[in-house]
Each structure stands twice: as C-alpha cells, then as structure tokens.
PDB file of C-alpha atoms in Angstrom:
ATOM      1  CA  MET A   1       0.000   0.000   0.000  1.00  0.00           C
ATOM      2  CA  ALA A   2       1.288   3.448  -0.867  1.00  0.00           C
ATOM      3  CA  THR A   3       2.464   5.669   1.942  1.00  0.00           C
ATOM      4  CA  SER A   4       3.204   9.354   2.145  1.00  0.00           C
ATOM      5  CA  GLN A   5       6.538   8.690   3.841  1.00  0.00           C
ATOM      6  CA  GLN A   6       9.449   8.735   1.394  1.00  0.00           C
ATOM      7  CA  LEU A   7      12.458   6.564   2.075  1.00  0.00           C
ATOM      8  CA  HIS A   8      15.815   8.189   1.661  1.00  0.00           C
ATOM      9  CA  PRO A   9      18.214   6.094  -0.453  1.00  0.00           C
ATOM     10  CA  VAL A  10      20.483   5.765   2.565  1.00  0.00           C
ATOM     11  CA  ASP A  11      17.576   4.191   4.469  1.00  0.00           C
ATOM     12  CA  LEU A  12      17.564   1.370   1.909  1.00  0.00           C
ATOM     13  CA  LEU A  13      21.112   0.297   2.667  1.00  0.00           C
ATOM     14  CA  HIS A  14      21.932  -2.817   4.618  1.00  0.00           C
ATOM     15  CA  PRO A  15      21.377  -2.151   8.360  1.00  0.00           C
ATOM     16  CA  GLN A  16      25.071  -1.825   9.149  1.00  0.00           C
ATOM     17  CA  GLU A  17      25.349   0.772   6.346  1.00  0.00           C
ATOM     18  CA  GLN A  18      22.428   2.951   7.440  1.00  0.00           C
ATOM     19  CA  GLN A  19      23.810   6.379   8.275  1.00  0.00           C
ATOM     20  CA  PRO A  20      22.655   9.994   7.975  1.00  0.00           C
ATOM     21  CA  LEU A  21      23.177  11.502   4.537  1.00  0.00           C
ATOM     22  CA  ALA A  22      25.530  14.043   6.094  1.00  0.00           C
ATOM     23  CA  THR A  23      27.846  11.122   6.834  1.00  0.00           C
ATOM     24  CA  PHE A  24      28.068  10.330   3.125  1.00  0.00           C
ATOM     25  CA  LEU A  25      28.647  13.961   2.239  1.00  0.00           C
ATOM     26  CA  ARG A  26      31.119  14.981   4.907  1.00  0.00           C
ATOM     27  CA  PRO A  27      34.800  14.802   3.910  1.00  0.00           C
ATOM     28  CA  ARG A  28      37.191  13.600   6.580  1.00  0.00           C
ATOM     29  CA  GLY A  29      40.499  15.136   7.526  1.00  0.00           C
ATOM     30  CA  GLN A  30      42.278  11.783   7.893  1.00  0.00           C
ATOM     31  CA  PRO A  31      42.568   9.105   5.176  1.00  0.00           C
ATOM     32  CA  ARG A  32      40.031   6.322   5.567  1.00  0.00           C
ATOM     33  CA  PRO A  33      39.965   2.757   4.252  1.00  0.00           C
ATOM     34  CA  VAL A  34      38.248   2.598   0.868  1.00  0.00           C
ATOM     35  CA  ARG A  35      35.467   0.136   0.086  1.00  0.00           C
ATOM     36  CA  VAL A  36      34.392  -0.747  -3.434  1.00  0.00           C
ATOM     37  CA  ARG A  37      30.609  -0.674  -3.790  1.00  0.00           C
ATOM     38  CA  ARG A  38      29.937  -3.428  -6.328  1.00  0.00           C
ATOM     39  CA  VAL A  39      26.940  -2.670  -8.496  1.00  0.00           C
ATOM     40  CA  TRP A  40      24.736  -5.159 -10.337  1.00  0.00           C
ATOM     41  CA  ALA A  41      21.349  -4.889 -12.021  1.00  0.00           C
ATOM     42  CA  SER A  42      19.632  -5.541  -8.688  1.00  0.00           C
ATOM     43  CA  ASN A  43      21.128  -2.555  -6.835  1.00  0.00           C
ATOM     44  CA  LEU A  44      21.771  -0.157  -9.731  1.00  0.00           C
ATOM     45  CA  ASP A  45      18.949   2.266  -8.895  1.00  0.00           C
ATOM     46  CA  LEU A  46      19.916   2.427  -5.221  1.00  0.00           C
ATOM     47  CA  GLU A  47      23.560   3.150  -5.950  1.00  0.00           C
ATOM     48  CA  PHE A  48      22.736   5.842  -8.490  1.00  0.00           C
ATOM     49  CA  SER A  49      20.375   7.516  -6.041  1.00  0.00           C
ATOM     50  CA  ILE A  50      23.336   7.818  -3.669  1.00  0.00           C
ATOM     51  CA  ILE A  51      25.614   9.061  -6.457  1.00  0.00           C
ATOM     52  CA  ALA A  52      23.073  11.713  -7.465  1.00  0.00           C
ATOM     53  CA  GLN A  53      22.967  13.084  -3.922  1.00  0.00           C
ATOM     54  CA  VAL A  54      26.718  13.165  -3.283  1.00  0.00           C
ATOM     55  CA  LEU A  55      27.689  14.445  -6.755  1.00  0.00           C
ATOM     56  CA  PRO A  56      27.182  18.172  -5.945  1.00  0.00           C
ATOM     57  CA  ARG A  57      29.652  17.816  -3.053  1.00  0.00           C
ATOM     58  CA  PHE A  58      32.076  15.596  -4.984  1.00  0.00           C
ATOM     59  CA  PRO A  59      31.808  16.853  -8.578  1.00  0.00           C
ATOM     60  CA  MET A  60      34.986  15.309  -9.996  1.00  0.00           C
ATOM     61  CA  VAL A  61      34.560  11.843 -11.495  1.00  0.00           C
ATOM     62  CA  SER A  62      37.464   9.564 -12.295  1.00  0.00           C
ATOM     63  CA  PHE A  63      36.563   6.481 -14.311  1.00  0.00           C
ATOM     64  CA  ASP A  64      38.074   3.369 -15.833  1.00  0.00           C
ATOM     65  CA  THR A  65      36.611   0.685 -18.076  1.00  0.00           C
ATOM     66  CA  GLU A  66      37.472  -2.986 -18.496  1.00  0.00           C
ATOM     67  CA  PHE A  67      36.721  -4.832 -21.722  1.00  0.00           C
ATOM     68  CA  PRO A  68      38.057  -7.677 -23.906  1.00  0.00           C
ATOM     69  CA  ARG A  69      41.323  -6.976 -25.633  1.00  0.00           C
ATOM     70  CA  CYS A  70      41.271  -5.336 -29.038  1.00  0.00           C
ATOM     71  CA  THR A  71      41.034  -7.902 -31.810  1.00  0.00           C
ATOM     72  CA  LEU A  72      41.528  -5.590 -34.785  1.00  0.00           C
ATOM     73  CA  LEU A  73      45.030  -4.166 -34.867  1.00  0.00           C
ATOM     74  CA  PRO A  74      46.623  -1.882 -37.459  1.00  0.00           C
ATOM     75  CA  GLN A  75      49.372  -3.120 -39.750  1.00  0.00           C
ATOM     76  CA  LYS A  76      51.600  -0.152 -38.962  1.00  0.00           C
ATOM     77  CA  PRO A  77      52.691   1.537 -35.727  1.00  0.00           C
ATOM     78  CA  HIS A  78      50.135   3.671 -33.934  1.00  0.00           C
ATOM     79  CA  TYR A  79      52.174   6.849 -34.364  1.00  0.00           C
ATOM     80  CA  LEU A  80      52.101   6.442 -38.150  1.00  0.00           C
ATOM     81  CA  LEU A  81      48.306   6.287 -38.285  1.00  0.00           C
ATOM     82  CA  SER A  82      46.291   9.369 -39.121  1.00  0.00           C
ATOM     83  CA  ALA A  83      43.687  10.550 -36.628  1.00  0.00           C
ATOM     84  CA  ASP A  84      40.925   9.196 -38.870  1.00  0.00           C
ATOM     85  CA  GLU A  85      42.640   5.793 -39.087  1.00  0.00           C
ATOM     86  CA  ARG A  86      42.999   5.643 -35.314  1.00  0.00           C
ATOM     87  CA  TYR A  87      39.325   6.405 -34.904  1.00  0.00           C
ATOM     88  CA  ALA A  88      38.383   3.744 -37.455  1.00  0.00           C
ATOM     89  CA  PHE A  89      40.131   1.083 -35.338  1.00  0.00           C
ATOM     90  CA  LEU A  90      38.530   2.439 -32.163  1.00  0.00           C
ATOM     91  CA  LYS A  91      35.079   2.309 -33.738  1.00  0.00           C
ATOM     92  CA  ALA A  92      35.559  -1.202 -35.117  1.00  0.00           C
ATOM     93  CA  ASN A  93      36.866  -2.635 -31.844  1.00  0.00           C
ATOM     94  CA  VAL A  94      34.300  -0.956 -29.587  1.00  0.00           C
ATOM     95  CA  GLU A  95      31.406  -2.033 -31.790  1.00  0.00           C
ATOM     96  CA  ARG A  96      32.682  -5.634 -31.955  1.00  0.00           C
ATOM     97  CA  SER A  97      33.339  -6.040 -28.235  1.00  0.00           C
ATOM     98  CA  LYS A  98      31.515  -5.538 -24.950  1.00  0.00           C
ATOM     99  CA  LEU A  99      32.054  -3.474 -21.823  1.00  0.00           C
ATOM    100  CA  THR A 100      32.500  -5.725 -18.775  1.00  0.00           C
ATOM    101  CA  GLN A 101      33.218  -3.339 -15.881  1.00  0.00           C
ATOM    102  CA  LEU A 102      33.341   0.373 -15.159  1.00  0.00           C
ATOM    103  CA  GLY A 103      34.825   1.980 -12.071  1.00  0.00           C
ATOM    104  CA  LEU A 104      33.804   5.387 -10.712  1.00  0.00           C
ATOM    105  CA  THR A 105      35.553   7.462  -8.087  1.00  0.00           C
ATOM    106  CA  LEU A 106      33.823  10.677  -7.014  1.00  0.00           C
ATOM    107  CA  PHE A 107      36.007  13.248  -5.274  1.00  0.00           C
ATOM    108  CA  ASP A 108      36.393  16.947  -4.552  1.00  0.00           C
ATOM    109  CA  ALA A 109      39.259  19.297  -5.379  1.00  0.00           C
ATOM    110  CA  ASP A 110      41.119  18.242  -2.220  1.00  0.00           C
ATOM    111  CA  GLY A 111      40.833  14.528  -2.978  1.00  0.00           C
ATOM    112  CA  ASN A 112      38.127  13.771  -0.411  1.00  0.00           C
ATOM    113  CA  LEU A 113      35.812  10.857  -1.240  1.00  0.00           C
ATOM    114  CA  PRO A 114      32.212  10.299  -0.165  1.00  0.00           C
ATOM    115  CA  GLY A 115      31.768   7.624   2.456  1.00  0.00           C
ATOM    116  CA  GLY A 116      30.365   6.362   5.689  1.00  0.00           C
ATOM    117  CA  VAL A 117      31.594   5.946   9.240  1.00  0.00           C
ATOM    118  CA  GLY A 118      35.237   4.956   9.122  1.00  0.00           C
ATOM    119  CA  GLU A 119      35.430   4.320   5.367  1.00  0.00           C
ATOM    120  CA  ALA A 120      35.238   5.955   1.953  1.00  0.00           C
ATOM    121  CA  PHE A 121      33.368   4.662  -1.092  1.00  0.00           C
ATOM    122  CA  ILE A 122      34.089   4.100  -4.759  1.00  0.00           C
ATOM    123  CA  TRP A 123      31.919   2.216  -7.248  1.00  0.00           C
ATOM    124  CA  GLU A 124      32.406  -0.707  -9.627  1.00  0.00           C
ATOM    125  CA  PHE A 125      29.655  -1.484 -12.152  1.00  0.00           C
ATOM    126  CA  ASN A 126      29.338  -4.943 -13.707  1.00  0.00           C
ATOM    127  CA  PHE A 127      27.752  -5.373 -17.146  1.00  0.00           C
ATOM    128  CA  CYS A 128      25.831  -8.248 -18.701  1.00  0.00           C
ATOM    129  CA  ASP A 129      26.614  -7.965 -22.415  1.00  0.00           C
ATOM    130  CA  PHE A 130      29.638 -10.242 -22.667  1.00  0.00           C
ATOM    131  CA  ASP A 131      28.717 -13.884 -23.370  1.00  0.00           C
ATOM    132  CA  VAL A 132      31.672 -16.291 -23.355  1.00  0.00           C
ATOM    133  CA  CYS A 133      29.660 -18.761 -25.454  1.00  0.00           C
ATOM    134  CA  ARG A 134      28.911 -16.216 -28.174  1.00  0.00           C
ATOM    135  CA  ASP A 135      31.568 -13.515 -28.066  1.00  0.00           C
ATOM    136  CA  LYS A 136      34.870 -14.950 -29.241  1.00  0.00           C
ATOM    137  CA  PHE A 137      37.544 -12.467 -28.299  1.00  0.00           C
ATOM    138  CA  ASP A 138      41.076 -12.533 -27.004  1.00  0.00           C
ATOM    139  CA  TYR A 139      40.528 -11.533 -23.400  1.00  0.00           C
ATOM    140  CA  ASN A 140      42.302 -11.857 -20.081  1.00  0.00           C
ATOM    141  CA  SER A 141      39.681 -12.333 -17.402  1.00  0.00           C
ATOM    142  CA  ASP A 142      41.823 -10.908 -14.552  1.00  0.00           C
ATOM    143  CA  GLY A 143      39.623 -12.845 -12.157  1.00  0.00           C
ATOM    144  CA  ILE A 144      36.319 -11.615 -13.611  1.00  0.00           C
ATOM    145  CA  ASP A 145      33.463 -14.140 -13.384  1.00  0.00           C
ATOM    146  CA  PHE A 146      31.918 -13.774 -16.840  1.00  0.00           C
ATOM    147  CA  GLY A 147      29.101 -16.172 -15.985  1.00  0.00           C
ATOM    148  CA  MET A 148      28.055 -13.960 -13.085  1.00  0.00           C
ATOM    149  CA  LEU A 149      28.270 -10.885 -15.302  1.00  0.00           C
ATOM    150  CA  PHE A 150      25.983 -12.467 -17.871  1.00  0.00           C
ATOM    151  CA  LEU A 151      23.401 -13.518 -15.275  1.00  0.00           C
ATOM    152  CA  LYS A 152      23.382 -10.538 -12.913  1.00  0.00           C
ATOM    153  CA  GLY A 153      25.104  -7.710 -14.755  1.00  0.00           C
ATOM    154  CA  ILE A 154      23.740  -4.344 -15.837  1.00  0.00           C
ATOM    155  CA  ASP A 155      22.429  -3.530 -19.291  1.00  0.00           C
ATOM    156  CA  PRO A 156      24.733  -0.765 -20.629  1.00  0.00           C
ATOM    157  CA  GLY A 157      21.775   1.209 -21.972  1.00  0.00           C
ATOM    158  CA  ARG A 158      20.157   1.234 -18.544  1.00  0.00           C
ATOM    159  CA  PHE A 159      23.455   2.360 -17.025  1.00  0.00           C
ATOM    160  CA  ALA A 160      23.662   5.235 -19.525  1.00  0.00           C
ATOM    161  CA  ALA A 161      20.116   6.306 -18.651  1.00  0.00           C
ATOM    162  CA  CYS A 162      21.036   6.362 -14.952  1.00  0.00           C
ATOM    163  CA  CYS A 163      24.092   8.506 -15.736  1.00  0.00           C
ATOM    164  CA  HIS A 164      21.782  10.998 -17.446  1.00  0.00           C
ATOM    165  CA  SER A 165      19.249  11.103 -14.612  1.00  0.00           C
ATOM    166  CA  ALA A 166      21.934  11.412 -11.912  1.00  0.00           C
ATOM    167  CA  GLY A 167      23.515  14.417 -13.625  1.00  0.00           C
ATOM    168  CA  LEU A 168      26.785  12.699 -14.513  1.00  0.00           C
ATOM    169  CA  VAL A 169      26.287  13.400 -18.209  1.00  0.00           C
ATOM    170  CA  ARG A 170      24.214  15.876 -20.191  1.00  0.00           C
ATOM    171  CA  HIS A 171      20.802  14.628 -21.307  1.00  0.00           C
ATOM    172  CA  CYS A 172      19.505  17.545 -23.391  1.00  0.00           C
ATOM    173  CA  PRO A 173      21.006  20.575 -25.183  1.00  0.00           C
ATOM    174  CA  CYS A 174      19.781  23.037 -22.563  1.00  0.00           C
ATOM    175  CA  CYS A 175      21.281  21.087 -19.643  1.00  0.00           C
ATOM    176  CA  SER A 176      24.824  20.826 -18.376  1.00  0.00           C
ATOM    177  CA  THR A 177      26.647  18.141 -16.453  1.00  0.00           C
ATOM    178  CA  THR A 178      27.887  19.020 -12.979  1.00  0.00           C
ATOM    179  CA  ALA A 179      30.790  16.568 -13.245  1.00  0.00           C
ATOM    180  CA  ASP A 180      34.362  17.042 -14.420  1.00  0.00           C
ATOM    181  CA  TRP A 181      35.602  13.735 -15.834  1.00  0.00           C
ATOM    182  CA  ILE A 182      39.089  12.290 -15.306  1.00  0.00           C
ATOM    183  CA  ALA A 183      40.559   9.228 -17.053  1.00  0.00           C
ATOM    184  CA  PHE A 184      43.927   7.749 -17.998  1.00  0.00           C
ATOM    185  CA  GLY A 185      44.327   6.974 -21.699  1.00  0.00           C
ATOM    186  CA  SER A 186      40.627   7.625 -22.201  1.00  0.00           C
ATOM    187  CA  VAL A 187      40.055   6.758 -25.855  1.00  0.00           C
ATOM    188  CA  TYR A 188      38.368   3.391 -25.207  1.00  0.00           C
ATOM    189  CA  ASP A 189      36.806   4.587 -21.944  1.00  0.00           C
ATOM    190  CA  PHE A 190      34.904   7.313 -23.775  1.00  0.00           C
ATOM    191  CA  GLY A 191      34.298   4.987 -26.711  1.00  0.00           C
ATOM    192  CA  TYR A 192      32.355   2.496 -24.594  1.00  0.00           C
ATOM    193  CA  LEU A 193      30.363   5.185 -22.791  1.00  0.00           C
ATOM    194  CA  VAL A 194      29.382   6.872 -26.053  1.00  0.00           C
ATOM    195  CA  LYS A 195      28.370   3.451 -27.382  1.00  0.00           C
ATOM    196  CA  ALA A 196      26.240   2.794 -24.277  1.00  0.00           C
ATOM    197  CA  SER A 197      24.512   6.158 -24.762  1.00  0.00           C
ATOM    198  CA  SER A 198      23.678   5.368 -28.393  1.00  0.00           C
ATOM    199  CA  LEU A 199      20.312   3.826 -29.236  1.00  0.00           C
ATOM    200  CA  ASP A 200      21.857   1.611 -31.911  1.00  0.00           C
ATOM    201  CA  GLN A 201      24.962   0.781 -29.820  1.00  0.00           C
ATOM    202  CA  LEU A 202      27.190   2.186 -32.564  1.00  0.00           C
ATOM    203  CA  LEU A 203      29.774   4.942 -32.531  1.00  0.00           C
ATOM    204  CA  PRO A 204      29.458   7.987 -34.808  1.00  0.00           C
ATOM    205  CA  GLU A 205      30.754   7.528 -38.336  1.00  0.00           C
ATOM    206  CA  THR A 206      33.507  10.143 -38.165  1.00  0.00           C
ATOM    207  CA  LEU A 207      36.094  11.268 -35.637  1.00  0.00           C
ATOM    208  CA  ASN A 208      34.705  14.800 -35.598  1.00  0.00           C
ATOM    209  CA  GLU A 209      31.206  13.516 -34.800  1.00  0.00           C
ATOM    210  CA  PHE A 210      32.637  11.347 -32.017  1.00  0.00           C
ATOM    211  CA  LEU A 211      34.496  14.274 -30.447  1.00  0.00           C
ATOM    212  CA  LEU A 212      31.370  16.410 -30.609  1.00  0.00           C
ATOM    213  CA  GLN A 213      29.409  13.644 -28.883  1.00  0.00           C
ATOM    214  CA  VAL A 214      32.014  13.345 -26.116  1.00  0.00           C
ATOM    215  CA  ALA A 215      31.940  17.122 -25.592  1.00  0.00           C
ATOM    216  CA  TYR A 216      28.130  17.109 -25.557  1.00  0.00           C
ATOM    217  CA  LEU A 217      27.782  14.262 -23.042  1.00  0.00           C
ATOM    218  CA  PHE A 218      30.700  14.891 -20.705  1.00  0.00           C
ATOM    219  CA  GLY A 219      31.546  18.586 -20.883  1.00  0.00           C
ATOM    220  CA  ASN A 220      34.962  19.180 -19.352  1.00  0.00           C
ATOM    221  CA  PHE A 221      37.366  16.271 -18.986  1.00  0.00           C
ATOM    222  CA  MET A 222      41.047  15.606 -18.412  1.00  0.00           C
ATOM    223  CA  ASP A 223      42.947  12.684 -19.885  1.00  0.00           C
ATOM    224  CA  VAL A 224      45.746  12.154 -17.382  1.00  0.00           C
ATOM    225  CA  LYS A 225      47.925  10.405 -19.973  1.00  0.00           C
ATOM    226  CA  ASN A 226      47.784  13.510 -22.151  1.00  0.00           C
ATOM    227  CA  LEU A 227      48.496  15.697 -19.118  1.00  0.00           C
ATOM    228  CA  MET A 228      51.415  13.414 -18.225  1.00  0.00           C
ATOM    229  CA  SER A 229      53.091  14.101 -21.568  1.00  0.00           C
ATOM    230  CA  HIS A 230      53.618  17.679 -20.360  1.00  0.00           C
ATOM    231  CA  CYS A 231      55.219  16.624 -17.051  1.00  0.00           C
ATOM    232  CA  ASP A 232      58.973  16.015 -16.963  1.00  0.00           C
ATOM    233  CA  GLY A 233      60.037  12.556 -15.807  1.00  0.00           C
ATOM    234  CA  LEU A 234      56.690  10.790 -16.257  1.00  0.00           C
ATOM    235  CA  SER A 235      56.067   8.090 -18.841  1.00  0.00           C
ATOM    236  CA  GLY A 236      54.369   4.738 -19.320  1.00  0.00           C
ATOM    237  CA  GLY A 237      51.076   3.322 -18.138  1.00  0.00           C
ATOM    238  CA  LEU A 238      49.069   3.983 -14.997  1.00  0.00           C
ATOM    239  CA  GLU A 239      51.016   1.525 -12.823  1.00  0.00           C
ATOM    240  CA  LYS A 240      54.405   2.927 -13.834  1.00  0.00           C
ATOM    241  CA  VAL A 241      53.348   6.537 -13.310  1.00  0.00           C
ATOM    242  CA  ALA A 242      51.929   5.663  -9.895  1.00  0.00           C
ATOM    243  CA  ARG A 243      55.220   4.010  -8.897  1.00  0.00           C
ATOM    244  CA  THR A 244      57.193   7.029 -10.108  1.00  0.00           C
ATOM    245  CA  LEU A 245      55.005   9.263  -7.948  1.00  0.00           C
ATOM    246  CA  ALA A 246      55.266   6.842  -4.977  1.00  0.00           C
ATOM    247  CA  ILE A 247      51.514   6.203  -4.986  1.00  0.00           C
ATOM    248  CA  THR A 248      50.232   2.805  -3.858  1.00  0.00           C
ATOM    249  CA  ARG A 249      46.848   1.217  -4.437  1.00  0.00           C
ATOM    250  CA  GLU A 250      44.455   1.611  -1.553  1.00  0.00           C
ATOM    251  CA  VAL A 251      42.134  -1.208  -2.572  1.00  0.00           C
ATOM    252  CA  GLY A 252      41.995  -3.961  -5.194  1.00  0.00           C
ATOM    253  CA  GLY A 253      44.469  -4.703  -7.958  1.00  0.00           C
ATOM    254  CA  ALA A 254      45.441  -3.807 -11.500  1.00  0.00           C
ATOM    255  CA  HIS A 255      42.739  -4.152 -14.157  1.00  0.00           C
ATOM    256  CA  GLU A 256      39.972  -3.920 -11.577  1.00  0.00           C
ATOM    257  CA  ALA A 257      37.861  -1.002 -12.750  1.00  0.00           C
ATOM    258  CA  GLY A 258      37.077   0.436  -9.329  1.00  0.00           C
ATOM    259  CA  SER A 259      40.667   0.197  -8.130  1.00  0.00           C
ATOM    260  CA  ASP A 260      42.035   1.708 -11.346  1.00  0.00           C
ATOM    261  CA  SER A 261      39.603   4.623 -11.164  1.00  0.00           C
ATOM    262  CA  LEU A 262      40.827   5.444  -7.648  1.00  0.00           C
ATOM    263  CA  LEU A 263      44.485   5.105  -8.648  1.00  0.00           C
ATOM    264  CA  THR A 264      43.812   7.471 -11.559  1.00  0.00           C
ATOM    265  CA  THR A 265      42.375   9.955  -9.057  1.00  0.00           C
ATOM    266  CA  ARG A 266      45.444   9.814  -6.836  1.00  0.00           C
ATOM    267  CA  VAL A 267      47.846  10.109  -9.790  1.00  0.00           C
ATOM    268  CA  PHE A 268      45.939  13.098 -11.178  1.00  0.00           C
ATOM    269  CA  LEU A 269      45.944  14.935  -7.855  1.00  0.00           C
ATOM    270  CA  GLU A 270      49.649  14.300  -7.261  1.00  0.00           C
ATOM    271  CA  MET A 271      50.548  15.486 -10.769  1.00  0.00           C
ATOM    272  CA  LYS A 272      48.468  18.588 -10.179  1.00  0.00           C
ATOM    273  CA  ARG A 273      50.280  19.243  -6.899  1.00  0.00           C
ATOM    274  CA  LEU A 274      53.777  18.695  -8.276  1.00  0.00           C
ATOM    275  CA  PHE A 275      53.624  20.208 -11.744  1.00  0.00           C
ATOM    276  CA  PHE A 276      50.885  22.848 -11.856  1.00  0.00           C
ATOM    277  CA  THR A 277      50.395  25.988  -9.810  1.00  0.00           C
ATOM    278  CA  ASN A 278      46.645  26.239 -10.332  1.00  0.00           C
ATOM    279  CA  GLU A 279      43.729  25.068 -12.462  1.00  0.00           C
ATOM    280  CA  ALA A 280      44.497  27.668 -15.134  1.00  0.00           C
ATOM    281  CA  ASP A 281      47.907  26.082 -15.743  1.00  0.00           C
ATOM    282  CA  MET A 282      46.227  22.756 -16.510  1.00  0.00           C
ATOM    283  CA  ALA A 283      43.426  24.140 -18.665  1.00  0.00           C
ATOM    284  CA  PRO A 284      45.306  24.061 -22.015  1.00  0.00           C
ATOM    285  CA  TYR A 285      45.710  20.280 -21.665  1.00  0.00           C
ATOM    286  CA  GLY A 286      42.061  19.532 -20.944  1.00  0.00           C
ATOM    287  CA  ASN A 287      39.424  18.108 -23.278  1.00  0.00           C
ATOM    288  CA  VAL A 288      42.027  16.206 -25.313  1.00  0.00           C
ATOM    289  CA  ILE A 289      41.716  12.433 -25.721  1.00  0.00           C
ATOM    290  CA  TRP A 290      45.129  10.807 -25.716  1.00  0.00           C
ATOM    291  CA  GLY A 291      45.531   8.376 -28.583  1.00  0.00           C
ATOM    292  CA  LEU A 292      43.304  10.070 -31.150  1.00  0.00           C
TER     293      LEU A 292
END
C-alpha cells in the first residue's frame, strides 16, 4: 500500500550501512579505508540515487573501463596512423566487443571521497553484455566471473540512462553536467560510454562527430595520460606513473575497474600538486583524448 513517507536512499542500505546523509557527504580530515561498492542490475537504482545526492559535493569523477582486448590491430605503428585511421580502429573494436566493468571514483578538489563511518566509497559497475559462449575475443579475465556478469550484470543502456538522470552526463542541449571527468588513456573509456549512450549501440561515423558527442555528453574532462606528456620525468602506463610518484593502491588490484579509477584519481591529484600551480595552468591540456 502506498504511503506518504518517502524513504531516503540511505535508508535502503543494509542495516550496518544505514547512516545519515551528512555522513556520506562529509569529507574527513584523515585518510580512511576505501570500500568498493559493487553494483549489479539488482542494486543499480539504489547506488545511483546515492551518487546523485553526493555528486554536488564531490563533482569530480574519475573512471576506468574494463573490456576484452582489441582484436583488430593496425598493420603499422600507432604513431604512423592518421587521426581518422585511429578512430576507425577504435570504432571497429568498440562495436565488436563488450564493456564488462566500469569503475567510478567521485572526489572533490582536495581529494576527499564520499563515504560512511570509518570508510570511503568508490563504485564498480558490472555489465551483462559479454557472453563467453557467443563472443569470441582474445581476453584476459583478470579474475572476472563472466558467468556472473551475464546472469546478474547491468544492461549498458540502462546504465547510460542512470548517468543521465543522476547528472553525470548531459541529457539535453539546454542542460549541463555538474561533473568534471578524469581518465587515464581515455580513448576506449569514452568509446564504450558513447556506445552505451547510443540507441543503436554504434559509434558515430567520423572522428569529428565522435568528439562532438564526447563534448556534448561529458563537458569538461582531463585525460591524465595527455596531461602526463607535459610533465617532466613521467612516462608509461598507470602503474608505472603511480610508482614514479610513490603512490600505492588503496584497494583492489590492476585491471579492476574500481581500483584503477581510484588510482587514476590519486595520480591526477599528485601530478596537479607537483607540476601545476593552479587550475588555469592545466586548462590548455584539458578536453584532449590521448591516442586520437
């Protein structure tokens, strides 16, 4: 029977997780252990209701995607490809393969994360599209249970709709997203999210159309790998850069989407502290996708 009382999303958490919303919003002065909130189809709406409420306080969003390895590779080195050729391989690989996981870390300008009593939260979303019996790709599971993904995972289109409604991405021309997006080597990360937002699950035909779609959906973003190319002494992938900066993982391991999104956050903030005086110094390197 309907009731006039409205349950707050926090009230729907497991009893040991039930805390006042202020607890989720309040940054802490001391570092806290980080817990990965694992999201499936069954708890997607609940988790996005929490994200929507903490996003205004933690408007920076670092993300990482996991997916089967690329199966279409160019016959010449990447640096010899034109931008249009690079996009053609991106489009072909993204349309042929499936997103398996996506990690999200929400944070503020000081690196604070949302959380509860004694811990901070990040999110890891698990998707249902990949079918090991049907999709024949060269992939390294990295401990991922593909059977569980197929049975209990999230439909990417539903995930995209939740991103729109939560304010993570723009959903109409007159709206704006409140989030600033951060990624490391973001070409495939944005590729899979643009695909999920598309009704036909296809990427735009041309590179220019793709870039316009990224700008429309995500607004401002920073590709940390592009930013890194302007920082003396930094090179390589996420793990190598983190080691160079003496940053260790706080939770999980390599190629776990939630863990990688948090490591990207920490690397970005440390690069900002070491190499840039203020936001204006970083601005010229924003909104550029490394690898295109």
